[in-house]
mmCIF file of C-alpha atoms in Angstrom:
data_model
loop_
_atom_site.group_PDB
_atom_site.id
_atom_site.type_symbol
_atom_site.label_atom_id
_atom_site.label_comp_id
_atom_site.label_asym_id
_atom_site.label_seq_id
_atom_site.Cartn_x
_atom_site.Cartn_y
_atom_site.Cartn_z
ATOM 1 C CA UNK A 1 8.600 80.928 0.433
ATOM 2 C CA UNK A 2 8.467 82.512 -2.711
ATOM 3 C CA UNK A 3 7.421 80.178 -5.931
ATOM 4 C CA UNK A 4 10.746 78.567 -7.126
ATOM 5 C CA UNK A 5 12.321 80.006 -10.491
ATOM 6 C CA UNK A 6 14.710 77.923 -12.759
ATOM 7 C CA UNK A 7 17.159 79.769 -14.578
ATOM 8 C CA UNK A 8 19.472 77.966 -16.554
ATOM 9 C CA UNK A 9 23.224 78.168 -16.531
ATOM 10 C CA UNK A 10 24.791 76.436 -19.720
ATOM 11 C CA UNK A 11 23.387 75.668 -23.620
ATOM 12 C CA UNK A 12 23.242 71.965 -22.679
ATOM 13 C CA UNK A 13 22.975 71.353 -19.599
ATOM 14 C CA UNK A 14 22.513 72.876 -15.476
ATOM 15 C CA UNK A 15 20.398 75.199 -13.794
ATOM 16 C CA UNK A 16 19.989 76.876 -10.802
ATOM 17 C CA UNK A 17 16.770 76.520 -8.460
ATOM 18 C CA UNK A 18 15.824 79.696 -6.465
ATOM 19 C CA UNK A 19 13.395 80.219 -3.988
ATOM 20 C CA UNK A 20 13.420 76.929 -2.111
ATOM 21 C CA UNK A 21 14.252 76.234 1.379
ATOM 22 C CA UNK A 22 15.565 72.613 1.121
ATOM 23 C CA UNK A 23 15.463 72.384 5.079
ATOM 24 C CA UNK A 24 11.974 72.091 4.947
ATOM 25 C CA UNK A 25 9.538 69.875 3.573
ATOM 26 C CA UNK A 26 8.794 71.183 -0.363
ATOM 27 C CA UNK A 27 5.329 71.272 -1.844
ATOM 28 C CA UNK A 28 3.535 69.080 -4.175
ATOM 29 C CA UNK A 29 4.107 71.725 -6.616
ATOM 30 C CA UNK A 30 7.697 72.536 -5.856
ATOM 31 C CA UNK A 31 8.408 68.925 -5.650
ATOM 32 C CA UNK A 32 7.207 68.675 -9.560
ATOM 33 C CA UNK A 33 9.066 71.808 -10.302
ATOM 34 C CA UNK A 34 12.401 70.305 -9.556
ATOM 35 C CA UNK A 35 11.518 66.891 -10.968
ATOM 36 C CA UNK A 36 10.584 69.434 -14.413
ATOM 37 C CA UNK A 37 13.921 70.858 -14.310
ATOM 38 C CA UNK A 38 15.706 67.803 -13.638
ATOM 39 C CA UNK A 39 14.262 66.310 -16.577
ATOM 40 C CA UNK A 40 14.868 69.379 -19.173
ATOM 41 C CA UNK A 41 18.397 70.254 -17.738
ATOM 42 C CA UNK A 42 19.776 67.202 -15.839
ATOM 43 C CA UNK A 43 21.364 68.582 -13.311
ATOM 44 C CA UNK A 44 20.034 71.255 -11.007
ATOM 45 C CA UNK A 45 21.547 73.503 -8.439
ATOM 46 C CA UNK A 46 20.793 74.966 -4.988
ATOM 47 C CA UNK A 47 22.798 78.017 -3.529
ATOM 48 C CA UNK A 48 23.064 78.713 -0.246
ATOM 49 C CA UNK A 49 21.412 76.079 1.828
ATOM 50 C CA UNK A 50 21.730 75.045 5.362
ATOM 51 C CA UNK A 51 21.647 71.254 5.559
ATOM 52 C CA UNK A 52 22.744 68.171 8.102
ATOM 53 C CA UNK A 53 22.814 64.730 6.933
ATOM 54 C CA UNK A 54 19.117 64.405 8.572
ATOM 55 C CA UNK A 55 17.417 67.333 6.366
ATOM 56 C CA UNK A 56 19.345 65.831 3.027
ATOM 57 C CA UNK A 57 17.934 62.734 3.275
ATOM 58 C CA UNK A 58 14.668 63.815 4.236
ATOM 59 C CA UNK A 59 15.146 66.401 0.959
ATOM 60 C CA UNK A 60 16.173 63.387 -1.135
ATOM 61 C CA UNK A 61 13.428 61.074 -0.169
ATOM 62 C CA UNK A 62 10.668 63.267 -1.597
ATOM 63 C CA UNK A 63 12.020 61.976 -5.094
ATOM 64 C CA UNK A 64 12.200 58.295 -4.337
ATOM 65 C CA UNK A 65 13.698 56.067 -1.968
ATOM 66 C CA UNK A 66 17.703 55.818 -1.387
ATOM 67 C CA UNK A 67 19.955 53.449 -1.544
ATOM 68 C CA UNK A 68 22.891 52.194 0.802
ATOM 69 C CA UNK A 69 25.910 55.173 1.074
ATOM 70 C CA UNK A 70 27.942 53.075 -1.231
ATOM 71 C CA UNK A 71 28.292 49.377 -2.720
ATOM 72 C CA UNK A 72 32.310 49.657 -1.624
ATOM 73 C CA UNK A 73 31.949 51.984 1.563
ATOM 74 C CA UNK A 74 31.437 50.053 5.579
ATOM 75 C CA UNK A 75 31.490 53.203 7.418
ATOM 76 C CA UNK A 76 28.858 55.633 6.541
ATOM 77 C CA UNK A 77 28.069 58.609 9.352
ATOM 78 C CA UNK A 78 26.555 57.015 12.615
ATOM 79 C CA UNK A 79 22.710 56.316 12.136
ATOM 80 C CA UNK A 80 22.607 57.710 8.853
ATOM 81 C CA UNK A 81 23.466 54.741 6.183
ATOM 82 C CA UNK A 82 22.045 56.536 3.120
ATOM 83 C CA UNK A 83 25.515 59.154 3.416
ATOM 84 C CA UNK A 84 28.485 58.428 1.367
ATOM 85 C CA UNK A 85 31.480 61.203 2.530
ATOM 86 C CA UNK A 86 33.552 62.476 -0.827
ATOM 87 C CA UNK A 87 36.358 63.299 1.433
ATOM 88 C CA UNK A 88 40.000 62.090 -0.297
ATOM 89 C CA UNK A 89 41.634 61.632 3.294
ATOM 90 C CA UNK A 90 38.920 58.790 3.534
ATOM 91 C CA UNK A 91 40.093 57.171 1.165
ATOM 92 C CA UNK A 92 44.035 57.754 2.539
ATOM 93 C CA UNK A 93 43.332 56.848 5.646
ATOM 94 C CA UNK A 94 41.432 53.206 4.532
ATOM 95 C CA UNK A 95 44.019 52.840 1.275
ATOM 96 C CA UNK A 96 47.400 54.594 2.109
ATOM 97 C CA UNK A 97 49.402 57.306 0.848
ATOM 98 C CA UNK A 98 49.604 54.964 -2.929
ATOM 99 C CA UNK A 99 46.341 54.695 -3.564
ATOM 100 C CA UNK A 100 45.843 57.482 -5.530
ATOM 101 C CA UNK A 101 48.949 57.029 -7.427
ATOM 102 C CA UNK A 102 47.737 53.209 -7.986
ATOM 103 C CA UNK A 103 44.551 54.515 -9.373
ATOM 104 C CA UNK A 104 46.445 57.204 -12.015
ATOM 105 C CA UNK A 105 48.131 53.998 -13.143
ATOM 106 C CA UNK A 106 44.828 52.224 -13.930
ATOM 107 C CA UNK A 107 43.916 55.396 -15.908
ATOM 108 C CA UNK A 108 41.658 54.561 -19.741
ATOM 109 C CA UNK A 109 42.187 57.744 -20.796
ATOM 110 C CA UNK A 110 42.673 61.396 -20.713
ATOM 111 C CA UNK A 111 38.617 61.321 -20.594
ATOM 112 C CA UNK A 112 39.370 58.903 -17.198
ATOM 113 C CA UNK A 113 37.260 59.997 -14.383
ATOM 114 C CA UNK A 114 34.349 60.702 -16.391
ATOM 115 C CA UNK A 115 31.727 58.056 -15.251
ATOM 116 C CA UNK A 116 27.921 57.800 -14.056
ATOM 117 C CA UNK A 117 27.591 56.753 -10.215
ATOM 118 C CA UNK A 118 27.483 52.966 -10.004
ATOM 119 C CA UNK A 119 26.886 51.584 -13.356
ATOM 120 C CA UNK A 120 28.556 48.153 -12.639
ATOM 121 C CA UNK A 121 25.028 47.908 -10.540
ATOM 122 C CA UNK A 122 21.827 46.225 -12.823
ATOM 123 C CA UNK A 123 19.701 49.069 -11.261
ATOM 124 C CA UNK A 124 22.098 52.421 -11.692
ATOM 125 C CA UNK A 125 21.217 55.186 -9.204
ATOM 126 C CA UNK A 126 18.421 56.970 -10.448
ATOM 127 C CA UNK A 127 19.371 60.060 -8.989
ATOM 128 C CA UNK A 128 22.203 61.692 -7.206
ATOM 129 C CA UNK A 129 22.609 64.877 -4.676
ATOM 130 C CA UNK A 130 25.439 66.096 -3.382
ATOM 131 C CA UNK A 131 25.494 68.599 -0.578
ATOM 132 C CA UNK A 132 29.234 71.113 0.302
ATOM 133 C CA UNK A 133 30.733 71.102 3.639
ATOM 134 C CA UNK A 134 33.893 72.385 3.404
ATOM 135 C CA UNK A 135 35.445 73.379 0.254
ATOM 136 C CA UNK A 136 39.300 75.227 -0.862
ATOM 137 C CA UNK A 137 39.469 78.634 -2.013
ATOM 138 C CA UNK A 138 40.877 78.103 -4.943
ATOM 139 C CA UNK A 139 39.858 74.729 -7.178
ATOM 140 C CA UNK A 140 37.799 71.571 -6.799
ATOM 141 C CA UNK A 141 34.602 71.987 -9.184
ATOM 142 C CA UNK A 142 32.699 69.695 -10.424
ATOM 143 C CA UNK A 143 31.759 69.045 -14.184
ATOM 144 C CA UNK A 144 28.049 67.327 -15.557
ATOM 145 C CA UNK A 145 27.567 66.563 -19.156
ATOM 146 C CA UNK A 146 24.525 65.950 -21.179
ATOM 147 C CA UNK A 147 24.279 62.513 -22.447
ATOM 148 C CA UNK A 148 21.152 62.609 -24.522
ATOM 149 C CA UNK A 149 22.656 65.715 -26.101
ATOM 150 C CA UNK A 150 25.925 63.948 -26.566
ATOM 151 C CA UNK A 151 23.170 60.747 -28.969
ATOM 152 C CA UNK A 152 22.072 63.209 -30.056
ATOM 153 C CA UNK A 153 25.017 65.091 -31.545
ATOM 154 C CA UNK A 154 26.137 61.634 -33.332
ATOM 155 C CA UNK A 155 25.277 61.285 -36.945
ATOM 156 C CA UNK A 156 22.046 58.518 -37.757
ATOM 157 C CA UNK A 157 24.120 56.026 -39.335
ATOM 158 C CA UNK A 158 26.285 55.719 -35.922
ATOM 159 C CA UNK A 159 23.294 56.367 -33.485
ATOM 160 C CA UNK A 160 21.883 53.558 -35.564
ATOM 161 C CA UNK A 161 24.718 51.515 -35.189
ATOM 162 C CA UNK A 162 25.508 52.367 -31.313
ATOM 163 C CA UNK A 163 21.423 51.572 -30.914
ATOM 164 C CA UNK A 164 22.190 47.804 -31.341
ATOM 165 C CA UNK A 165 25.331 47.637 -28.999
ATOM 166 C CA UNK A 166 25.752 46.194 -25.267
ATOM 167 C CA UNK A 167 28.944 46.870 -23.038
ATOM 168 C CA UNK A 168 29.782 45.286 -19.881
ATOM 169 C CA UNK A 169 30.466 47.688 -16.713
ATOM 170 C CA UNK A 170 32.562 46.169 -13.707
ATOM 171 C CA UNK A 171 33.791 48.252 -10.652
ATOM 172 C CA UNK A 172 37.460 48.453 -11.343
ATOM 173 C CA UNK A 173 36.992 49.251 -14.551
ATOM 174 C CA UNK A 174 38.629 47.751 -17.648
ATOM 175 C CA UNK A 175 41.445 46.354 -15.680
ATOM 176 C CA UNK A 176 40.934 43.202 -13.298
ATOM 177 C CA UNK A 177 41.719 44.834 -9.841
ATOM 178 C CA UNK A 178 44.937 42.623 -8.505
ATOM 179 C CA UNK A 179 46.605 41.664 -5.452
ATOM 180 C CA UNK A 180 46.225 41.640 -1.769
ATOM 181 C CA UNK A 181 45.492 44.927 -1.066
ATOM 182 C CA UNK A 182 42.157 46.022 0.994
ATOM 183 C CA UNK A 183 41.238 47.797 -1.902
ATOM 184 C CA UNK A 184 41.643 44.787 -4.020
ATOM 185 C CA UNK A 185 40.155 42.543 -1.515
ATOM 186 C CA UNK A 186 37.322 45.232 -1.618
ATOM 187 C CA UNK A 187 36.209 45.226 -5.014
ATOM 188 C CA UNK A 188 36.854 41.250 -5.684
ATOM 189 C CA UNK A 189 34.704 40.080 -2.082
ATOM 190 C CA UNK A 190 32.287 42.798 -3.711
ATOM 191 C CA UNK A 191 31.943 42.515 -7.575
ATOM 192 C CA UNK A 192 29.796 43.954 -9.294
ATOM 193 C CA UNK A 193 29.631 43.400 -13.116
ATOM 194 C CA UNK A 194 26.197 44.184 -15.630
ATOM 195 C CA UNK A 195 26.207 43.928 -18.788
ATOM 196 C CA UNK A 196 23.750 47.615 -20.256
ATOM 197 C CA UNK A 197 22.401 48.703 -23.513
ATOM 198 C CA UNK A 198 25.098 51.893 -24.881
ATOM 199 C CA UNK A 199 22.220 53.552 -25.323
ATOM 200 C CA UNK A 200 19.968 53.652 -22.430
ATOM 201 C CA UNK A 201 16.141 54.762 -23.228
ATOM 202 C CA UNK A 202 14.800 57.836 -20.071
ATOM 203 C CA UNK A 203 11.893 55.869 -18.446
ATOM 204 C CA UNK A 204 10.408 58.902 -17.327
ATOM 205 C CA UNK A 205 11.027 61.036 -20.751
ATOM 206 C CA UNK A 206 11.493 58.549 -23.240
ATOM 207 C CA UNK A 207 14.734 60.134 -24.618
ATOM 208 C CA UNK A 208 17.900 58.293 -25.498
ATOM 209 C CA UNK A 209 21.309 58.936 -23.916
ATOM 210 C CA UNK A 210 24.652 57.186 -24.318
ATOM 211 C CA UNK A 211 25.237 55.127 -21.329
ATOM 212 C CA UNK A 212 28.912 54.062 -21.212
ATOM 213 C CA UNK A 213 31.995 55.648 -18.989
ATOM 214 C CA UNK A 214 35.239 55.557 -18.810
ATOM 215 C CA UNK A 215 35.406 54.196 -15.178
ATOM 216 C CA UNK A 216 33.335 51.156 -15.080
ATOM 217 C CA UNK A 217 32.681 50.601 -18.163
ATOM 218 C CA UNK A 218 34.960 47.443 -19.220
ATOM 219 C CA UNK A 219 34.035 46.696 -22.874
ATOM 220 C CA UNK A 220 31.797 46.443 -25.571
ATOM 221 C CA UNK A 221 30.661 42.878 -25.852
ATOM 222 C CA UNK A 222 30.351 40.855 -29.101
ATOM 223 C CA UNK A 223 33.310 42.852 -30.430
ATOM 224 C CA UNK A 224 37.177 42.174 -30.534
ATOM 225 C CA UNK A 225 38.865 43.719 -28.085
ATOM 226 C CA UNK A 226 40.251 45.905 -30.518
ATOM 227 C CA UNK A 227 36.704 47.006 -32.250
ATOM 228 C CA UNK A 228 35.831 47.908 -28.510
ATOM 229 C CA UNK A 229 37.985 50.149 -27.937
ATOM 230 C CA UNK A 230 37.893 52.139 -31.193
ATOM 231 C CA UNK A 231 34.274 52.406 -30.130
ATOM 232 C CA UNK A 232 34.534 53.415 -26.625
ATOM 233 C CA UNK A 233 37.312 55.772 -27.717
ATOM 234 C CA UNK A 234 34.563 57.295 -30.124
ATOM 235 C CA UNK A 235 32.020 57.654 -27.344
ATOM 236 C CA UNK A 236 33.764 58.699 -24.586
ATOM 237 C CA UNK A 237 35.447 61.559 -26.916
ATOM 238 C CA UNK A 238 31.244 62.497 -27.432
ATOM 239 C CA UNK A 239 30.167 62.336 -24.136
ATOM 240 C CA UNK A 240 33.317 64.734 -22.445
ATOM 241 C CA UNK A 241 32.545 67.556 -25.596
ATOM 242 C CA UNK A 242 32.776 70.545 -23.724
ATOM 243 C CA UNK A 243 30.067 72.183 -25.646
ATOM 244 C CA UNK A 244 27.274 69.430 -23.814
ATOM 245 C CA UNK A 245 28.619 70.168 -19.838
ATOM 246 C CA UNK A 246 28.353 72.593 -17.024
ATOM 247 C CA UNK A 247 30.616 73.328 -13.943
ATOM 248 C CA UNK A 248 29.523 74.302 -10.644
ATOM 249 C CA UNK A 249 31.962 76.630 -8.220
ATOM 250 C CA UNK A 250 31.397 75.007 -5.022
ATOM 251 C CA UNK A 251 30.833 77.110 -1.578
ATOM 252 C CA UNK A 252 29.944 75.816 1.744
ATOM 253 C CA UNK A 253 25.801 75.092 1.483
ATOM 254 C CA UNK A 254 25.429 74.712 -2.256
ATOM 255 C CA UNK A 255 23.610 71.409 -3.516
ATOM 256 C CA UNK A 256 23.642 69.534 -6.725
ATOM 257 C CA UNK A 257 20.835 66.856 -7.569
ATOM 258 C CA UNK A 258 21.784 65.584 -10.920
ATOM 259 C CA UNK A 259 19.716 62.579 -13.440
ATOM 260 C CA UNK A 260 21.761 59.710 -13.323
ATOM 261 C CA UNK A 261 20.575 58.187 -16.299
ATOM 262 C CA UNK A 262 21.389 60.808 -18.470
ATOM 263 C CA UNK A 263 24.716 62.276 -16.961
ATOM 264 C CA UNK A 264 27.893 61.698 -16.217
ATOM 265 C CA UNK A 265 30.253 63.799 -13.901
ATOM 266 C CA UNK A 266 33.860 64.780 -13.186
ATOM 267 C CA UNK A 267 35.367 65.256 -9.970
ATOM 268 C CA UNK A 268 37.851 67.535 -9.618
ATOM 269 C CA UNK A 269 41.540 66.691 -10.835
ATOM 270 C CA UNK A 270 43.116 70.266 -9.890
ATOM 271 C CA UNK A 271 43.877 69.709 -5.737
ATOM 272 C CA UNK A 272 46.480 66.560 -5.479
ATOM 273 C CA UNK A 273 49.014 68.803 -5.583
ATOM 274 C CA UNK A 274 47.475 71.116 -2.743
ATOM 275 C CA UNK A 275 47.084 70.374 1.099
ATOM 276 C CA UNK A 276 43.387 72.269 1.157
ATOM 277 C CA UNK A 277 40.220 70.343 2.955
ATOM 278 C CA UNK A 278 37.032 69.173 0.618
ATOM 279 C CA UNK A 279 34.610 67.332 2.065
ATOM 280 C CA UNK A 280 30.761 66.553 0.769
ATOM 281 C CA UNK A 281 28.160 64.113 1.175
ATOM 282 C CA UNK A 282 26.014 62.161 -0.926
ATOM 283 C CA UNK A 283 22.866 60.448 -1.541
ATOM 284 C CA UNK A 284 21.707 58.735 -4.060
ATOM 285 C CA UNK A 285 18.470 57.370 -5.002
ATOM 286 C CA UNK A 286 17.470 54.172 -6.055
ATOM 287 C CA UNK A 287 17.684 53.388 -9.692
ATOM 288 C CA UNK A 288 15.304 50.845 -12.044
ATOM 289 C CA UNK A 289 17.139 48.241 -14.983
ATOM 290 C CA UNK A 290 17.941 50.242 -17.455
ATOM 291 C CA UNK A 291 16.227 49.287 -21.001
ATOM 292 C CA UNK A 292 17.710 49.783 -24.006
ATOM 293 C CA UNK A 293 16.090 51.123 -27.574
ATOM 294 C CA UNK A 294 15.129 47.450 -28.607
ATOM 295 C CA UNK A 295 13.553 46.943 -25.032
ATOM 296 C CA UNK A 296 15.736 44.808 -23.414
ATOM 297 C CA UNK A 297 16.545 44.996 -20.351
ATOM 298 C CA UNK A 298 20.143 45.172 -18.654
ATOM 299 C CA UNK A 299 21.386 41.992 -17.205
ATOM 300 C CA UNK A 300 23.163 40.681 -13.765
ATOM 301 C CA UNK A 301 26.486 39.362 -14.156
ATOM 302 C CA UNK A 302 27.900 39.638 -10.416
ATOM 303 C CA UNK A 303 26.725 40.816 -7.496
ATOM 304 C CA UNK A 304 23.114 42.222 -6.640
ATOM 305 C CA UNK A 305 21.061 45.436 -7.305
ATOM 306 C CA UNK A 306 21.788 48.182 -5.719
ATOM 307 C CA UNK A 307 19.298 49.306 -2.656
ATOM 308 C CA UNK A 308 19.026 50.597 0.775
ATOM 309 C CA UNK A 309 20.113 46.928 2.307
ATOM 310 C CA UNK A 310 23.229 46.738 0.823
ATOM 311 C CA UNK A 311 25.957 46.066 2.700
ATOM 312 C CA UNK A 312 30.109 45.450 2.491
ATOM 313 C CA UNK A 313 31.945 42.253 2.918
ATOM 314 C CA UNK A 314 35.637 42.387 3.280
ATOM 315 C CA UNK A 315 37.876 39.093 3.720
ATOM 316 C CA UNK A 316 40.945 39.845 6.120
#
């Protein structure tokens, strides 16, 4: 293999990795090349590849070790636990026809869907990669933005201000998740709940990046309820500016390893309305307690941290 070149794809944020062979083991050097990137563009892509589940976990585990598929998912591929499936007739098939209808209704925002993977967890994913299947013609991207660039674009008196501040994130959001539902039943025999710094310091490049999202974050604390939303309102406008994100066109074999700690993402909202197949898989890798400018660090409110053992309890 040739030596790997990073060219980057947006002002803020992305860029693509050429000259790897993800199949195969990477060297020490081409290892510390992608870490590089990872770190100066937060999300870095990978055209063309030919993986199975096997060779992306065996890809993924030369950055750190990996945790469970998901904290809400019992039925990852056969022998391969680390593999969450983005596949929306999943989720029809375990939910019904309504659940994505429910879930519109639980909507923030018009910034809803924005969110960092698993950020009701104490320990956050580090790291995420995401590998294509099988994806439409026409639609389904994906969307990253920059979240030290989005601190960073705030003025000093409110990146002062936003310094000092806590929020809670719960899976389900800001909305208690009701009823009798398996979904419901799901999330409640499941909960997670942490309570972060909103601005979460890089423990590998020291930088600051607003770490709140519209899907599990549930509110600011020490605030009324009406001070925290104005707030979250104000961040979550920041953090989906399009100026600060990047959006991959998905074919069959492209990969996308993105920082977790200083992203977020956005699925794609364009394909409801279309009966076209998309199906990827994930892994993610395990994530540390995120500390905050003052050096405290994030704190347990329900549930356990987030790691390969974890596992998914359902009552019937």
């Amino acid at each position: 293999m040739t030596a790997p070149t990073v060219r980057p794809v947006a002002g803020h944020i992305g860029a693509d990795i050429d000259g790897l062979d993800l199949s195969r083991p990477l060297s020490a050097e081409a290892v510390e090349t992608v870490r590089q990137a990872l770190h100066r563009h937060k999300v870095v892509f990978f055209r063309g590849q030919t993986l199975d589940h096997a060779a992306q976990i065996a890809f993924a585990r030369q950055f750190g070790e990996l945790t469970y598929a998901h904290p809400h998912d019992d039925a990852p591929p056969a022998d391969h636990p680390e593999i969450f499936t983005v596949d929306p007739r999943r989720f029809e098939e375990r939910y019904g026809k309504g659940f994505q209808e429910e879930y519109r209704k639980r909507q923030y925002s018009y910034v809803d869907g924005w969110h960092t993977d698993v950020t009701a967890a104490v320990n956050p994913p580090a790291g995420s990669i995401l590998r294509a299947e099988t994806v439409p013609d026409v639609g389904g991207d994906t969307q990253w933005t920059n979240l030290v660039a989005a601190y960073e674009g705030l003025s000093a008196p409110v990146r002062a201000f936003v310094d000092t501040l806590r929020a809670e994130h719960r899976y389900g959001g800001s909305r208690p998740v009701d009823g009798d539902s398996e979904y419901a039943r799901r999330i409640n025999d499941n909960l997670l709940v942490a309570v972060h710094p909103v601005v979460r310091v890089h423990p590998e490049t020291g930088e600051r990046a607003l770490f709140v999202n519209p899907v599990f974050t549930s509110r600011i604390v020490d605030v009324t309820a009406v001070e925290s939303r104005r707030i979250l309102d104000l961040l979550y406008a920041e953090i989906t500016r399009p100026e600060y994100t990047v959006r991959l066109r998905w074919e069959a074999g492209h990969v996308a390893f993105w920082d977790n700690r200083a992203t977020a993402h956005l699925a794609p909202r364009d394909l409801e309305h279309l009966d076209v197949e998309r199906r990827l898989h994930r892994v993610t890798l395990i994530g540390e307690v995120p500390v905050g400018p003052d050096g405290k660090e994030s704190e347990l409110l329900a549930g356990r941290p987030f790691t390969a053992d974890h596992r998914v309890a359902v009552s019937s």
